[in-house]
Short mmCIF file of C-alpha atoms and ligand atoms in Angstrom, two decimals:
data_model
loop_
_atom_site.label_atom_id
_atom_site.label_comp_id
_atom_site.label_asym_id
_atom_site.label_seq_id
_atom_site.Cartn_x
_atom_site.Cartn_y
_atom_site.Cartn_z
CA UNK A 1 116.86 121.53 140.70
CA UNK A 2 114.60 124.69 140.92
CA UNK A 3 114.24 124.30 136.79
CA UNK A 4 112.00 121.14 137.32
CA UNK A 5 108.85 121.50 135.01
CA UNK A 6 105.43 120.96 137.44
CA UNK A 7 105.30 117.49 135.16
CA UNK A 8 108.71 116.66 136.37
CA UNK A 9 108.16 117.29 139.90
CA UNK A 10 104.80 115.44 139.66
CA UNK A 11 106.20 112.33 138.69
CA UNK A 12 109.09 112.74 141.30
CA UNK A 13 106.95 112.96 143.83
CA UNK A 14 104.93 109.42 142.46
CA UNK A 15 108.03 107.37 142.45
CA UNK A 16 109.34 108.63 145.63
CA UNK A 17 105.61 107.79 147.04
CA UNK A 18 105.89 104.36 145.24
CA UNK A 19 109.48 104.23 146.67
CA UNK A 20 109.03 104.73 150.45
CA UNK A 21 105.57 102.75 150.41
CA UNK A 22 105.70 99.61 148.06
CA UNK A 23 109.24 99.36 147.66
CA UNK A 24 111.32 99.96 150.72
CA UNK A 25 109.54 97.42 152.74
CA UNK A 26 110.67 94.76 150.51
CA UNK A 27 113.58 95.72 148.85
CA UNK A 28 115.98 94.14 151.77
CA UNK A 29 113.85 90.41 151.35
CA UNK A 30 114.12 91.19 147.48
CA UNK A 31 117.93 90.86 147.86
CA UNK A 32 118.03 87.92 150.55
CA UNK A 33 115.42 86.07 148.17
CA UNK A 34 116.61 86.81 144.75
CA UNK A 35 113.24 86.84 144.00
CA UNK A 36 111.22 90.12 142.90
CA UNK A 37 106.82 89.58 143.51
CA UNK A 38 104.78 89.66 140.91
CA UNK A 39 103.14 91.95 142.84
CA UNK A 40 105.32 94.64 142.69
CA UNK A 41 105.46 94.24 138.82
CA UNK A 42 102.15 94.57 138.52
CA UNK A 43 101.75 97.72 140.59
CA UNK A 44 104.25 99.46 138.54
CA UNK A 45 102.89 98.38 135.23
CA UNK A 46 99.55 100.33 137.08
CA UNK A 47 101.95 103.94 137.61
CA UNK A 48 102.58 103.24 133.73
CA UNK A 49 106.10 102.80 134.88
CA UNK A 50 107.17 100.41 132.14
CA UNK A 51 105.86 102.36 129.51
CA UNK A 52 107.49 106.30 130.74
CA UNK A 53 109.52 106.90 127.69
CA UNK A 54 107.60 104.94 125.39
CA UNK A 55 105.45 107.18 122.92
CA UNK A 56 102.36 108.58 123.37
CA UNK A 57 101.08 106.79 120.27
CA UNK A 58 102.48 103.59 120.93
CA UNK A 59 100.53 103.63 124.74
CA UNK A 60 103.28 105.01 126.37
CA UNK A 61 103.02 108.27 128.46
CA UNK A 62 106.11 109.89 126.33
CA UNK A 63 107.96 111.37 129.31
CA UNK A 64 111.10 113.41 128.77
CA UNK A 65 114.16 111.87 130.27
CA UNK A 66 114.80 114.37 132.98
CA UNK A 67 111.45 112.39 134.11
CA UNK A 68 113.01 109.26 133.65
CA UNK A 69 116.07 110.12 135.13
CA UNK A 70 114.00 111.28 138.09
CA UNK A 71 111.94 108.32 138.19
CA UNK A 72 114.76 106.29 138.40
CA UNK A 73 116.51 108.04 141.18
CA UNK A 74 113.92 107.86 143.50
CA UNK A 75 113.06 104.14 142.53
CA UNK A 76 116.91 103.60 143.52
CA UNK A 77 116.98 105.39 146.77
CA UNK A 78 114.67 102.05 148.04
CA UNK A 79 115.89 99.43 145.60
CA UNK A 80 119.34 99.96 143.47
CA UNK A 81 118.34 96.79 142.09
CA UNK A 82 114.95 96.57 141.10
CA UNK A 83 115.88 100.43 139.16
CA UNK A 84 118.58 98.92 137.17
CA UNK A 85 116.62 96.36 135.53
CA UNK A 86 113.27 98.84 135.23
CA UNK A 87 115.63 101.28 132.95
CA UNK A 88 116.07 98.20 130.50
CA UNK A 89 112.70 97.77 130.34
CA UNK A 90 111.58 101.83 130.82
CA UNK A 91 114.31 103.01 128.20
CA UNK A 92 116.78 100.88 126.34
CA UNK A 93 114.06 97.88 125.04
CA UNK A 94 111.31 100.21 123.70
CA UNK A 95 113.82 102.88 122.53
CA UNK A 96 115.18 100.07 120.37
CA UNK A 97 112.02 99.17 119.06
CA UNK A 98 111.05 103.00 118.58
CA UNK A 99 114.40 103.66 116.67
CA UNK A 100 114.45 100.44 114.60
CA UNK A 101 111.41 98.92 114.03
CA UNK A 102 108.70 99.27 111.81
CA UNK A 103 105.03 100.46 111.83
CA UNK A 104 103.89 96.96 112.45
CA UNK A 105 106.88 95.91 114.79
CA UNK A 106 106.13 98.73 116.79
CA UNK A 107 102.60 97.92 117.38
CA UNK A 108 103.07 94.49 117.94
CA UNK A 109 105.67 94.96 120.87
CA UNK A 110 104.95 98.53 122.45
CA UNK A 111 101.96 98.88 123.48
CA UNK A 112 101.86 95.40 125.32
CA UNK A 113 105.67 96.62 127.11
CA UNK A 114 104.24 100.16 128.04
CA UNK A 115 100.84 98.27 129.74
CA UNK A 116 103.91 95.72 131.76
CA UNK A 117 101.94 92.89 130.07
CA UNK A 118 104.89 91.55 128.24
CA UNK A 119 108.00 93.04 129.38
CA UNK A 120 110.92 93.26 127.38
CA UNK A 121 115.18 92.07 127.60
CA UNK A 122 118.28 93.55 125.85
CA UNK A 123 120.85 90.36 125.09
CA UNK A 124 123.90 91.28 123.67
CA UNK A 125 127.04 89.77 126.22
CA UNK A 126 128.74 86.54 125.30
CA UNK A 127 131.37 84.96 126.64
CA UNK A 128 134.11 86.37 124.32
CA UNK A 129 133.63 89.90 125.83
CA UNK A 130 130.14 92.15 126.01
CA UNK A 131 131.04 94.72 123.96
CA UNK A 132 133.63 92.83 121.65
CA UNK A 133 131.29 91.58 119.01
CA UNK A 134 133.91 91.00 116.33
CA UNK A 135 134.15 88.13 118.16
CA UNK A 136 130.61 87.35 119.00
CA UNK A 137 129.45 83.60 118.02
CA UNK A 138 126.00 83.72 117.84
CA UNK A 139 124.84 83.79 114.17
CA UNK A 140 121.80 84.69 112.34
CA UNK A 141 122.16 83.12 109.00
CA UNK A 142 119.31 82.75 105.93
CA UNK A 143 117.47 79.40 105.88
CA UNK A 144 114.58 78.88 103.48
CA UNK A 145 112.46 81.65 103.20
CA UNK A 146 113.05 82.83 106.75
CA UNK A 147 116.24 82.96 108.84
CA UNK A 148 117.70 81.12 111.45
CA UNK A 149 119.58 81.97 115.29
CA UNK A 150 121.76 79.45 116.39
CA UNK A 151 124.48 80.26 119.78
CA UNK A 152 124.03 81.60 123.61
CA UNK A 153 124.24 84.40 125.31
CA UNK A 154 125.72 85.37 129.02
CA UNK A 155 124.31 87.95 132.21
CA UNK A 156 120.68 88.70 130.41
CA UNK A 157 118.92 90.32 132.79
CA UNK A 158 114.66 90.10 133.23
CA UNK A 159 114.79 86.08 132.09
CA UNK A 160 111.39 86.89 132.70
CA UNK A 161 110.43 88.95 130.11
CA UNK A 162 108.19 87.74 126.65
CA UNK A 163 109.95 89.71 123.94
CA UNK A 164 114.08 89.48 123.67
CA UNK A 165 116.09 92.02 121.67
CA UNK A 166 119.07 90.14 120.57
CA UNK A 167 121.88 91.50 119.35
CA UNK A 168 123.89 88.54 117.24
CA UNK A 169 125.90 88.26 113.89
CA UNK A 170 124.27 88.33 110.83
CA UNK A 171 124.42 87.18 107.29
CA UNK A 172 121.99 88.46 104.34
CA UNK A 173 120.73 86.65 101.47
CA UNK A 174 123.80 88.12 99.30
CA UNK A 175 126.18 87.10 101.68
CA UNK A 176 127.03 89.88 103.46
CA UNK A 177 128.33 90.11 107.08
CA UNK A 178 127.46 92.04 109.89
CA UNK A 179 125.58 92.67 113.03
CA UNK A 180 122.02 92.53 113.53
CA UNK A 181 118.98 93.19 116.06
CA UNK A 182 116.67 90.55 116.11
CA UNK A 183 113.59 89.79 118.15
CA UNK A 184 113.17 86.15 120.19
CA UNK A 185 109.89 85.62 122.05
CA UNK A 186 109.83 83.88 124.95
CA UNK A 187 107.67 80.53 122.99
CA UNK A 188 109.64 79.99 120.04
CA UNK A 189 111.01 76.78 119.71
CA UNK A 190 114.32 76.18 120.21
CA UNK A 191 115.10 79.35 122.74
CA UNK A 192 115.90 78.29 125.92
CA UNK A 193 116.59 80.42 129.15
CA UNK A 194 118.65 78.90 131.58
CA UNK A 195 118.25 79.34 135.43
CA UNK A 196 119.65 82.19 136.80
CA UNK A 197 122.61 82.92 138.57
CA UNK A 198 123.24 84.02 141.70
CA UNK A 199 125.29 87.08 141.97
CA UNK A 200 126.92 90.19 144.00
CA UNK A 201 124.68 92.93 143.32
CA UNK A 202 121.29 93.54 141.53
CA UNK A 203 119.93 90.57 143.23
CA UNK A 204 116.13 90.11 142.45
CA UNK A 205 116.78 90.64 139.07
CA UNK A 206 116.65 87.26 136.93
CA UNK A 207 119.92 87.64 135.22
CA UNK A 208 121.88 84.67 133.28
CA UNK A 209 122.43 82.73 130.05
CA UNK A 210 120.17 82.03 127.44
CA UNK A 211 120.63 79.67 123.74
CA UNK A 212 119.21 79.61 120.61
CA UNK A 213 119.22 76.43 118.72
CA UNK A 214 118.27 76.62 115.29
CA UNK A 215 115.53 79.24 116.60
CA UNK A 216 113.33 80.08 113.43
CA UNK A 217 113.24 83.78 112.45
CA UNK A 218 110.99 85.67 110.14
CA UNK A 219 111.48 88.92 108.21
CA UNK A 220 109.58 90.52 110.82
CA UNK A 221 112.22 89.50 113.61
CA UNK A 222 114.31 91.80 112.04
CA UNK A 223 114.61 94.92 113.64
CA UNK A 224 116.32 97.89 111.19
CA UNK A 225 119.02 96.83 108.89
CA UNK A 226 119.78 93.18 108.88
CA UNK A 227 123.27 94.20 108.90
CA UNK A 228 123.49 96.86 111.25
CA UNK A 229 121.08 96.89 113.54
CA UNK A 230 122.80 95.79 116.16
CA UNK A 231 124.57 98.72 116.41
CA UNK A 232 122.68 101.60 115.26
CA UNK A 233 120.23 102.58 118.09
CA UNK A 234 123.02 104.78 119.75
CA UNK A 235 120.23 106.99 121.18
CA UNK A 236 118.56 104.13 122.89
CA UNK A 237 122.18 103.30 124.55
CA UNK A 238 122.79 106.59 125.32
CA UNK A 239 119.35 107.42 126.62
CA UNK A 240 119.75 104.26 128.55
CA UNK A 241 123.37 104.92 130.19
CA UNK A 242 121.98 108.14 131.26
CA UNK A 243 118.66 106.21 133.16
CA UNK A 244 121.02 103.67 134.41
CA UNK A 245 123.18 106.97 135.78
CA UNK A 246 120.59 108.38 137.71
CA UNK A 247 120.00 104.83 139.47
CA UNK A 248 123.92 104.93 140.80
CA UNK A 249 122.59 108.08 142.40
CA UNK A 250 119.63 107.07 143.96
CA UNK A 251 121.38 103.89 145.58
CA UNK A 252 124.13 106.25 146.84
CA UNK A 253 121.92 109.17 147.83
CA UNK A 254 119.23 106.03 149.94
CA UNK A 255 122.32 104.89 151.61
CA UNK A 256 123.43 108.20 152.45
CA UNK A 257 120.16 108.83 153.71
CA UNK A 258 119.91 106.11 155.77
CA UNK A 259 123.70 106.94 157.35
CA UNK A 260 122.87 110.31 158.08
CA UNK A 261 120.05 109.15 160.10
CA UNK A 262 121.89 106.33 162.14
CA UNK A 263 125.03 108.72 163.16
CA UNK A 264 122.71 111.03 164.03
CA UNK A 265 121.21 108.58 166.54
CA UNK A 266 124.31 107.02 167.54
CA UNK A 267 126.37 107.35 170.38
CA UNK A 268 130.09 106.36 170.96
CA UNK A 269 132.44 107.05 173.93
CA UNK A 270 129.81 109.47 175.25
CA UNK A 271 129.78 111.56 172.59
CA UNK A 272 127.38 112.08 168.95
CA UNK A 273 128.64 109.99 166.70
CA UNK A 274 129.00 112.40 163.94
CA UNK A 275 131.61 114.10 165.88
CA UNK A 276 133.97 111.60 165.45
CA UNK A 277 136.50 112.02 162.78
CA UNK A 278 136.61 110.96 160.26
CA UNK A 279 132.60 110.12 159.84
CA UNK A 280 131.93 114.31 160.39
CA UNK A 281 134.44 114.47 156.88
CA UNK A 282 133.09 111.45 155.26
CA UNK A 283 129.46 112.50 155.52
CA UNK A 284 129.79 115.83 153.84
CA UNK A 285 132.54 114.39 151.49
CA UNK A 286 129.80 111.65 150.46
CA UNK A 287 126.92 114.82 150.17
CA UNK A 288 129.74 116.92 148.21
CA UNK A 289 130.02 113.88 145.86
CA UNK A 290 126.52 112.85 145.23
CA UNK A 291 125.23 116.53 144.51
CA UNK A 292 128.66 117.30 141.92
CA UNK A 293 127.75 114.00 140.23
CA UNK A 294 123.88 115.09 140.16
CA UNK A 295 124.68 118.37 138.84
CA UNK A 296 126.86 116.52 136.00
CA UNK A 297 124.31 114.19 134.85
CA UNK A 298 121.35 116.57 134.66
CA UNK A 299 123.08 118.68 132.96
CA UNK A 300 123.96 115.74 130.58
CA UNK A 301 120.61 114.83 130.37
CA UNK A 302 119.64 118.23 129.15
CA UNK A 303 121.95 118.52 126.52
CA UNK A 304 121.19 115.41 125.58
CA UNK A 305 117.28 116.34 125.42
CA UNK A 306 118.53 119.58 123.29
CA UNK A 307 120.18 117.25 120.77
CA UNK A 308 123.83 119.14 122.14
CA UNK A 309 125.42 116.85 124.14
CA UNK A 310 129.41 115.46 123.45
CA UNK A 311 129.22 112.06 121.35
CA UNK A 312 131.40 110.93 124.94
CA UNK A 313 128.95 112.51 127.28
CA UNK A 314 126.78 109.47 128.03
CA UNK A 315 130.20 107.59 128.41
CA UNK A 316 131.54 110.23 131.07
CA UNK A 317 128.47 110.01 133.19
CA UNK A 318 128.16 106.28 133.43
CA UNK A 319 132.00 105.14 134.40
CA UNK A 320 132.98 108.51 135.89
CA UNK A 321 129.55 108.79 138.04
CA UNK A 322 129.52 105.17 138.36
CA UNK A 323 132.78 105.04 140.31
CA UNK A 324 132.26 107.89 142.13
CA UNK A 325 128.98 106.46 143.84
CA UNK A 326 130.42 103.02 144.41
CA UNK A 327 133.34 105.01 146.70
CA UNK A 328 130.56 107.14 148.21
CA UNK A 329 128.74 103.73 149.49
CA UNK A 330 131.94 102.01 150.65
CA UNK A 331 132.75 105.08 153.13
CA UNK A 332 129.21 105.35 154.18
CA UNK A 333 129.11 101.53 155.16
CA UNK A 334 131.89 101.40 157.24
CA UNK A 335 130.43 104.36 158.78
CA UNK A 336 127.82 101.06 160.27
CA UNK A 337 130.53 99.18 161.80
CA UNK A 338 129.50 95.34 162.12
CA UNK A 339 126.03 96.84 161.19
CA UNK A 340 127.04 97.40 157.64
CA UNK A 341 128.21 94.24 156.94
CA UNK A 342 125.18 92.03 158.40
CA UNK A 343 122.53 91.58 155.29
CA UNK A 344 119.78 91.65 157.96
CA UNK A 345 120.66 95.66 157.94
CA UNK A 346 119.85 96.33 154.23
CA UNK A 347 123.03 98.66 154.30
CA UNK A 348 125.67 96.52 152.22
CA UNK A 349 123.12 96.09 149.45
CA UNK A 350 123.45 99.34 148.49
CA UNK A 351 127.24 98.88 148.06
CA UNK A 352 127.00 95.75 146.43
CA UNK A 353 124.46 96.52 143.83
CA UNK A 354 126.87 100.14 143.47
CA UNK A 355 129.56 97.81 142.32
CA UNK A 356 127.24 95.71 139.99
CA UNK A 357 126.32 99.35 138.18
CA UNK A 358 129.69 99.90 137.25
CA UNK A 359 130.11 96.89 135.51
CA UNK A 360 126.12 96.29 133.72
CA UNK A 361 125.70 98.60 130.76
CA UNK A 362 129.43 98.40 130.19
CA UNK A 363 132.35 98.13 132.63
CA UNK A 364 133.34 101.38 133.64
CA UNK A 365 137.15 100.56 131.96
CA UNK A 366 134.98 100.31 128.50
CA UNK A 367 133.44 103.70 128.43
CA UNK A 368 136.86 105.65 129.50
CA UNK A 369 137.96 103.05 126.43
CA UNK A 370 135.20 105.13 124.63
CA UNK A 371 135.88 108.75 125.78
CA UNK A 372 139.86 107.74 124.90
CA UNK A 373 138.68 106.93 121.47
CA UNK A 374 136.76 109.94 120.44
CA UNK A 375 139.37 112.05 122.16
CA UNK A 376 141.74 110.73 119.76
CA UNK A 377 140.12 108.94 116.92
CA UNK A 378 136.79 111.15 116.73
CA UNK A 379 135.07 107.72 117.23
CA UNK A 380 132.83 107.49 120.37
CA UNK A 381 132.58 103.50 119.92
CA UNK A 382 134.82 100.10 120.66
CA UNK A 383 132.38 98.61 117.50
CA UNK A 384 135.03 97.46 114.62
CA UNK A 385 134.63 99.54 111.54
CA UNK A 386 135.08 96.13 109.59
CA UNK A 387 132.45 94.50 111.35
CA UNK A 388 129.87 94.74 108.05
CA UNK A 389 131.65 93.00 105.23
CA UNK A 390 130.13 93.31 101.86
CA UNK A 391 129.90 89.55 99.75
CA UNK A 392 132.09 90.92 96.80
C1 LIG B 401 124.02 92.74 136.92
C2 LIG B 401 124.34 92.65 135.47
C3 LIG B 401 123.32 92.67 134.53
C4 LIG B 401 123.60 92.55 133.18
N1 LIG B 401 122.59 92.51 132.27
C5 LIG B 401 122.87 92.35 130.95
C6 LIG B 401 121.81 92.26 130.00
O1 LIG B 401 120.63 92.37 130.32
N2 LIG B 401 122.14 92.05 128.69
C7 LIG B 401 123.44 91.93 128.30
O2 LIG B 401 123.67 91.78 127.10
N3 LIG B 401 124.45 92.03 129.18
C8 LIG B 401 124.21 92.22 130.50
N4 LIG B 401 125.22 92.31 131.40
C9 LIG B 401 126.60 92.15 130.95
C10 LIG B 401 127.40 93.42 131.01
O3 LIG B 401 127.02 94.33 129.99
C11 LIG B 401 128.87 93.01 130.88
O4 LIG B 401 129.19 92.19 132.00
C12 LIG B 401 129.80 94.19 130.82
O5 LIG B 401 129.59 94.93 129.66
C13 LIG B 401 131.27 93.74 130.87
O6 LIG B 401 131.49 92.79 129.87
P1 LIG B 401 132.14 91.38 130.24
O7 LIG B 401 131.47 90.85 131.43
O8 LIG B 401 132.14 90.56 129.02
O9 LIG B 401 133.61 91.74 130.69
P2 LIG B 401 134.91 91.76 129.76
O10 LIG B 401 134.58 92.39 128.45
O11 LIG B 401 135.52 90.41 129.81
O12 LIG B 401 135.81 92.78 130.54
C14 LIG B 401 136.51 92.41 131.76
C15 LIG B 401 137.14 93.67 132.29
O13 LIG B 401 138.08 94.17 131.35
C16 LIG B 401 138.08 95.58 131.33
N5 LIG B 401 137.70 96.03 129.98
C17 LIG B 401 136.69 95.53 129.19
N6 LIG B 401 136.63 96.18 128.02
C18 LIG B 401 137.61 97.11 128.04
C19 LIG B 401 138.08 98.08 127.11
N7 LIG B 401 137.51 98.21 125.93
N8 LIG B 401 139.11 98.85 127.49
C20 LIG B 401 139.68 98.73 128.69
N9 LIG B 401 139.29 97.82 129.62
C21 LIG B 401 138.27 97.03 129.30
C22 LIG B 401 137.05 96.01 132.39
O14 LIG B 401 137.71 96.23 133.60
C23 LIG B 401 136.16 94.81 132.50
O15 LIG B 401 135.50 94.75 133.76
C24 LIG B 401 124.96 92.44 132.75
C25 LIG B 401 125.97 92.46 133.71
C26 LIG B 401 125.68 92.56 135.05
C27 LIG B 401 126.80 92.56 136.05
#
């Protein structure tokens, strides 16, 4: 990574600084617990964290996302976890708001995301299937001079956040169908967020259902087109899937770090460790791995910054990449013994919130699903052309 702008290495070198000193210590209680402090929320809203690839002029810092990408890396190397849900917040959320929103919508959420003072969700899953919102049941319909939300959502992750972005149905005042963005705060009446759940991987990070009933919307809950909004921040997604990406790497390259350490230490029948076979193969299969898959998604990340990159290229990274990692961290667990699967360890985490990355931002099935579909269709998208229906 010799190309790495002075900028880029900079804020590298932050978040691996922020990493090793405010994160590693607690990222093995933050997965016993369930629980992420306050604290550490607050000292990444002070590294402007939250606000990295939000616009200069909306109080963001603007970074590129090879600085992102970066960012979250090192953030992951500590805590897979608490890096998956701070690339909602870093990327997808404000990008949303950036590529949708208005003047005014913009300034009302952005600024107050970038600072961490109200930090932002993404809701789209429902129980019918994530990504199959041709049969989503959520609805926003017209009601008076405003609108209304009325259904529930599954797995939305930060149920601590002020400002939701939620993707639902839609119906305009002619009577035409399709699928919009809208924007729930946290007070309005009738939005509820339920406890949340406990769960496999990404532990620390609230995730779980939410409703809506008869939730009162204005015309300036609308993000973009009434109609399509929903679906038409693709450069948010993408941008996102690429963030999320570099997190898969960080949590395999931390565990790999920490394995490489421990066989070093270890000895069994009298001898190194590392001499064994198969660990000798599995270590510099797992190093092979890690740099291949860094290579691919930089590169991605590139061509996605130069405005070249394949429709499918976000897709490839995030199931192909995805996978990839989660076999890295199985081999370098069992590479612990009994170690590896005691939580006291912090080793299995790393597998476990692996597994959890393959499935958030889209199950790894669904993006091959999407590279199949441009391959032969030209289409890099499971959304149903016939999702908008026009009134007449
Ligand atoms: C930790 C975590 C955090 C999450 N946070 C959020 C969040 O903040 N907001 C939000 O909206 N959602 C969130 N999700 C939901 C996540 O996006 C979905 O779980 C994911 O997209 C899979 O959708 P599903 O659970 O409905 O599975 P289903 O759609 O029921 O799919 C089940 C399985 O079928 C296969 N499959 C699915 N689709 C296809 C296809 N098109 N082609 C071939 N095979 C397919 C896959 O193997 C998949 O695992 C989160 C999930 C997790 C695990």
């Amino acid at each position: 990574m010799d190309w790495l702008t002075d900028d880029q290495r900079a804020l590298r070198d932050m978040a691996a600084t922020f990493a090793r000193k405010e994160l590693e210590p607690i990222a093995n209680q933050i997965d016993i617990d369930e629980h992420t402090p306050d604290e550490l929320v607050a000292k990444a809203a002070e590294l402007g964290l939250y606000g990295l690839y939000t616009s200069q002029e909306y109080g963001g810092s603007g970074a590129d996302l090879v600085s992102v990408c970066l960012v979250s890396e090192e953030l992951a190397k500590a805590s897979p976890a608490y890096a998956g849900m701070l690339t909602v917040q870093m990327v997808l959320c404000p990008k949303t708001v950036e590529i949708l929103g208005t003047e005014e919508q913009k300034q009302r959420i952005l600024p107050k995301s970038a600072s961490g003072e109200r930090l932002l969700a993404y809701s789209q899953s429902e129980p019918a299937g994530a990504a199959n919102i041709g049969s989503h049941l959520t609805k926003v319909a017209p009601d008076g001079n405003g609108y209304r939300i009325d259904g529930s959502k599954l797995f939305c992750t930060q149920g601590t956040a002020g400002t939701w972005l939620v993707m639902a149905k839609s119906r305009d005042r002619q009577g035409n169908e399709g699928y919009g963005c809208f924007i729930v705060e946290r007070e309005d009446e009738g939005f509820e967020i339920a406890p949340h759940e406990n769960k496999l991987g990404w532990r620390g990070t609230n995730t779980g259902p939410i409703s809506f009933n008869n939730v009162r919307l204005e015309d300036d809950d609308i993000l973009g087109d009434i109609l399509t909004g929903g679906f038409s921040h693709r450069a948010a997604n993408q941008a996102n899937l690429l963030a999320h990406v570099a997190t898969s790497i960080g949590c395999a390259q931390g565990l790999f770090d920490k394995t490489l350490d421990y066989v070093q230490q270890r000895r069994l029948y009298g001898k190194d460790m590392a001499e064994l076979q198969p660990v000798g193969y599995w270590l510099a299969e797992s190093h092979a791995k890690i740099a291949a898959c860094r290579s691919l998604l930089y590169d991605t990340v590139r061509q996605f910054e130069a405005g070249t990159v394949a429709p499918e290229g976000g897709n490839i990274c995030k199931a192909y990449i995805g996978e990839t990692m989660f076999d890295v961290c199985v081999k370098l667990v069992q590479m612990w013994g009994g170690s590896g699967i005691m939580n006291s360890t912090g080793v299995n985490r790393y597998m476990r919130d692996a597994r959890a990355k393959c499935v958030a931002e889209g199950a790894s099935e669904m993006h091959y699903a999407i590279i199949a579909n441009q391959l032969l269709h030209g289409q890099p998208t499971l959304v149903p052309k016939t999702i908008v229906k026009s009134a007449t």
